[in-house]
């Protein structure tokens, strides 16, 4: 089985020769930027550099997937948000203190949305990767969900207050923003993506599980129906109180955070959705060594987690040594657990 | 010692009964609210329900009727925010609800602040707060600010992407004994250490207590950076701030 087949099998919850290693958010690090001579901020805006840096997750780290979108800002840039592109050692961020919308009526997906350079960059990077690696490795795209776009376009506080003050208005915003999610997702499928990550940050650190059910469950069901490849929902933070709802969406997988216990999470989602992730970023991958990384990998494998990887975008100063330990630990675990 | 039944407002009594579980906190909150007049309890109830227009109107009426501004702030607004903070910490409510309560608090404080300021009443302490250089995320910092203001601190908010020099300048300008830094990104966390170093270089480190927080920040990281304290959430931030300035918890 090659890496692509392994990832796709796991996303379809079918048997694989071993558990795949995958990060559906970002594996970019400063060391990998140096190795590939492809640095931020250019690697977020130039398709060749984006593809070159992304490919290191497969060529240097031994992961089974490539994710060329290192940030969460490409669509927001195309919608008109101001972006702080930053430097080599920091991620680009939307200037959310300068919102572009205040009312649902302000939302307008530009007719040339897909032609925007920051959208084209991702599409071209996927094409380059598909051409370079054929069907050897899973190429994962990323399209932001409407809740996250709401934060970017309205500002976090105004958007959250709107969600409490006016449910109808909030749903209208989400309904209009979802078209950006779908357009960008379909374009990435056409460019050659095998699966799509769909970050939609309705995290337990900000909103309740009931909020997820009220505002997002139906939309996520719709995405699973309209985007015809495996979807990987990503939500940071505490999410056990909404995993039951997430498991009902028809999405292929849920990329989950280390704030959730693997065994408890598996018990909640049962066999309705695959789980990915959970290796702690700030405290383990960033701050500790291979031994601690290995122990977290084993904890997830012991719990039956379907795809192993970091919980979210890897801290840019993470060492390659720690990242390489993830696939190594997965292989070692499987040697110990031969059926 | 006042008991739950001594809280005359039905809504507030129910809130305490349903959501304040730790015995020591329960006793303290009951003590705070039971001594408040019915009008102050009414203001507190409206704040917890996020009714900013009602808080605005009730605060104005109470002040017009001669209730001292300090009493309205302490017995009406701050007592209610204490309940809000505990409900948030225990996940009974989430950020939208806290934002709504903070908006109501702000509506009341708009009437109170000018009176307190004119009468020379001092806050618990001044606190300079900001998100560190390179980081544009501010919801966590803003929640801390809302809770700090709700507890009687005066907060100087430096916003996001704050350079070490800006922190230095603000602490000096406002003569603030306390400062808080926030970071959401692992890439910007080290800027907390750089800011602390800037205070050491400027020979100002001993003049200010520095607290840090943010999703990826831990107690170990705070210790390593040389911070005076770490708060894991907005409620912990207020407790830490009180401890660092020596105010009663």
mmCIF file of N, CA and C in Angstrom, chain A residues 11 72 105 144 178 187:
data_model
loop_
_atom_site.group_PDB
_atom_site.id
_atom_site.type_symbol
_atom_site.label_atom_id
_atom_site.label_comp_id
_atom_site.label_asym_id
_atom_site.label_seq_id
_atom_site.Cartn_x
_atom_site.Cartn_y
_atom_site.Cartn_z
ATOM 1 N N UNK A 11 -9.376 7.156 5.764
ATOM 2 C CA UNK A 11 -10.470 8.139 5.721
ATOM 3 C C UNK A 11 -11.810 7.469 5.411
ATOM 4 N N UNK A 72 -4.686 29.924 7.454
ATOM 5 C CA UNK A 72 -6.148 29.865 7.350
ATOM 6 C C UNK A 72 -6.683 31.158 6.731
ATOM 7 N N UNK A 105 -26.046 41.559 4.628
ATOM 8 C CA UNK A 105 -26.141 42.161 3.302
ATOM 9 C C UNK A 105 -24.798 42.601 2.733
ATOM 10 N N UNK A 144 -11.873 26.873 4.133
ATOM 11 C CA UNK A 144 -12.341 27.314 5.447
ATOM 12 C C UNK A 144 -13.864 27.295 5.536
ATOM 13 N N UNK A 178 -20.968 30.291 3.138
ATOM 14 C CA UNK A 178 -20.684 28.891 2.776
ATOM 15 C C UNK A 178 -20.356 28.751 1.289
ATOM 16 N N UNK A 187 -12.955 23.799 -6.486
ATOM 17 C CA UNK A 187 -11.803 24.151 -7.335
ATOM 18 C C UNK A 187 -10.575 23.328 -6.953
#
